[in-house]
PDB file of C-alpha atoms in Angstrom:
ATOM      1  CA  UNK A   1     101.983  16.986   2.368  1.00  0.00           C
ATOM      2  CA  UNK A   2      98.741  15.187   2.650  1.00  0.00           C
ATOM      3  CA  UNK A   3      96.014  16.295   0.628  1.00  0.00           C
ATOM      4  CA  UNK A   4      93.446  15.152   3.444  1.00  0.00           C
ATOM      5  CA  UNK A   5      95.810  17.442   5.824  1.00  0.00           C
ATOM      6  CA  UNK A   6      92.990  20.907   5.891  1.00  0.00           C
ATOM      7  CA  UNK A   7      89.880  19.208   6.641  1.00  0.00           C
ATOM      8  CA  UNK A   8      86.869  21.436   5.974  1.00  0.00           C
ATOM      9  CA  UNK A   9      88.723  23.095   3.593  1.00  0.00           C
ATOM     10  CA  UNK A  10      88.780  22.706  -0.566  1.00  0.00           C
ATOM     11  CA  UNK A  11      92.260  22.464  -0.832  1.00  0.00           C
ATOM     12  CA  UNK A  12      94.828  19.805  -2.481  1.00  0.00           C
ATOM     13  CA  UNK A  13      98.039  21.089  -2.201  1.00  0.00           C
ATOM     14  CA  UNK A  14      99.976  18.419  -4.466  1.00  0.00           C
ATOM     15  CA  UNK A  15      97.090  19.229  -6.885  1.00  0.00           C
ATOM     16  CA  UNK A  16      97.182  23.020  -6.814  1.00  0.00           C
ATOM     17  CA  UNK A  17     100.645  24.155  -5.483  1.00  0.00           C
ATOM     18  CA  UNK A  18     102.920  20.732  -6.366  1.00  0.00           C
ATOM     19  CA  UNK A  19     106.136  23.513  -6.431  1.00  0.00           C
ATOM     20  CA  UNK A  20     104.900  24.800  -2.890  1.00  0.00           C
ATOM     21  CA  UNK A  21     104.313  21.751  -1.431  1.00  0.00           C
ATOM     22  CA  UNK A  22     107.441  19.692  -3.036  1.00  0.00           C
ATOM     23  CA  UNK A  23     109.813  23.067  -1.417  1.00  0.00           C
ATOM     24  CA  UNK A  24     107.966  23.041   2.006  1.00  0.00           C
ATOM     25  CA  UNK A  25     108.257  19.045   2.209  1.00  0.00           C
ATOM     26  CA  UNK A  26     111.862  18.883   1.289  1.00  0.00           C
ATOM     27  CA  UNK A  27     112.588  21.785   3.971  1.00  0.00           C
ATOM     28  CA  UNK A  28     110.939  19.272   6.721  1.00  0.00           C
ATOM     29  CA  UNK A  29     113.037  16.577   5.281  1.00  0.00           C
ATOM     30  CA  UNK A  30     116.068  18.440   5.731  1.00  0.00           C
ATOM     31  CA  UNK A  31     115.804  19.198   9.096  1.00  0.00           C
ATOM     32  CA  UNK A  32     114.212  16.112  10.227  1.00  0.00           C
ATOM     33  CA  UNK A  33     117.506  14.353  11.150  1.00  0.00           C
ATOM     34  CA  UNK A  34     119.000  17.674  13.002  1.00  0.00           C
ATOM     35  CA  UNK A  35     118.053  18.276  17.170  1.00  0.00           C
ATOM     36  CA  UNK A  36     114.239  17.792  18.006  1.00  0.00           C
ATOM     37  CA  UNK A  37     114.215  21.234  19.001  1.00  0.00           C
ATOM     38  CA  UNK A  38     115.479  22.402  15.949  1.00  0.00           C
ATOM     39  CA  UNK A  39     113.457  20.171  13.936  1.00  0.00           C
ATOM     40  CA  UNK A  40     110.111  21.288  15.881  1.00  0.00           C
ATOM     41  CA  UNK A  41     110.543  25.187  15.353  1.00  0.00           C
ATOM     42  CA  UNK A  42     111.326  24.801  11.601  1.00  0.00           C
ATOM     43  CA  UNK A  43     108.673  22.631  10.433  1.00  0.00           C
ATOM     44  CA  UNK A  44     106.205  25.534  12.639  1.00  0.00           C
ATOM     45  CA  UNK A  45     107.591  28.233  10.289  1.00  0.00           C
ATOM     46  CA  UNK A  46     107.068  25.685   7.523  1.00  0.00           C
ATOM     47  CA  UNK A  47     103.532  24.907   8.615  1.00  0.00           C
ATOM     48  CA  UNK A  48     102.776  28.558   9.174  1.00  0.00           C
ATOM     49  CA  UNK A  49     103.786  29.235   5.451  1.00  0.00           C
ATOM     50  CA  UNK A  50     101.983  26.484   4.307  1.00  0.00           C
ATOM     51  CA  UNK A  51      98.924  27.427   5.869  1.00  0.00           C
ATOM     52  CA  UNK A  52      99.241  30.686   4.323  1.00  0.00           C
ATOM     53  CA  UNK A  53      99.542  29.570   0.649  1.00  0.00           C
ATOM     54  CA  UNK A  54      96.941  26.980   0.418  1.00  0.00           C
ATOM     55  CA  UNK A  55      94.195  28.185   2.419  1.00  0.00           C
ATOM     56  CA  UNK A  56      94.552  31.817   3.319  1.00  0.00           C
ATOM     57  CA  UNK A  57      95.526  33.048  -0.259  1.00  0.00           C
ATOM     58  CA  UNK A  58      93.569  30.665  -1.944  1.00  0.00           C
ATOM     59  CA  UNK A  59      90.514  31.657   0.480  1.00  0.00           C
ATOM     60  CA  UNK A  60      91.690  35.391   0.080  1.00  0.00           C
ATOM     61  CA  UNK A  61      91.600  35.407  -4.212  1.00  0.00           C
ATOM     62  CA  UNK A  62      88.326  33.655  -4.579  1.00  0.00           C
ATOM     63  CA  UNK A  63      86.668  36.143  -1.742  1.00  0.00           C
ATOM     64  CA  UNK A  64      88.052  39.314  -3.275  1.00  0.00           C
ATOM     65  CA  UNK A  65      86.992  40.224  -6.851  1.00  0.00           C
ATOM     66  CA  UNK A  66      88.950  43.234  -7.102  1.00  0.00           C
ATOM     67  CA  UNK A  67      92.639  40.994  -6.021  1.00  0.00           C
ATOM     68  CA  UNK A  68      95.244  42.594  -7.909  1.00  0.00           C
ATOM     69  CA  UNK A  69      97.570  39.688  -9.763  1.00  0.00           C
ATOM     70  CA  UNK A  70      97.063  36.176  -9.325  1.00  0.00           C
ATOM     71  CA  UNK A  71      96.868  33.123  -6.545  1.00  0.00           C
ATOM     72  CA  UNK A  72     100.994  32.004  -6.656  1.00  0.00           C
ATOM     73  CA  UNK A  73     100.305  28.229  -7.060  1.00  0.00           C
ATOM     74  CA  UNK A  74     103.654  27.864  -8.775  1.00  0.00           C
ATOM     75  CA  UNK A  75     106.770  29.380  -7.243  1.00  0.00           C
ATOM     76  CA  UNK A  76     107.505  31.805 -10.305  1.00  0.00           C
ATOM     77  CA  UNK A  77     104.258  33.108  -9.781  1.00  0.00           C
ATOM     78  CA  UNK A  78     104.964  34.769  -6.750  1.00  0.00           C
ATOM     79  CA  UNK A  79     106.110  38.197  -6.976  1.00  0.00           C
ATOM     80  CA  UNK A  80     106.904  41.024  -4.370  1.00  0.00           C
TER      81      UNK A  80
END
């Protein structure tokens, strides 16, 4: 995960969500030596949740004063 990766956006995800983005980069590695195909449509769902965490949450907490809990930048944080 590059920190440089959401241009426009104030976001370092090694900074703020190390857990997230250690998890979501070992999930790539894994299936980076399995079919292309495979490989392609797992790192979108990986991507997709990524995109999620670090800028739509992070957008969505500091926009909304009345957020009930807390941003999840650790994985313990994140409840259901």
């Amino acid at each position: 995960m590059k920190d440089d990766y959401y241009i426009g956006y104030q976001v370092s995800p090694t900074a703020e969500f190390s857990q997230w983005a250690e998890i979501i980069k070992a999930f790539i590695e894994y299936y980076r030596d399995d079919k292309v195909g495979v490989l392609r449509r797992q790192t979108q769902f990986a991507g997709k949740l990524a995109d999620y965490l670090f800028v739509y949450l992070k957008n969505y907490y500091q926009a909304s004063e009345n957020t009930v809990g807390e941003l999840p930048n650790k994985i313990d944080q994140f409840s259901r």
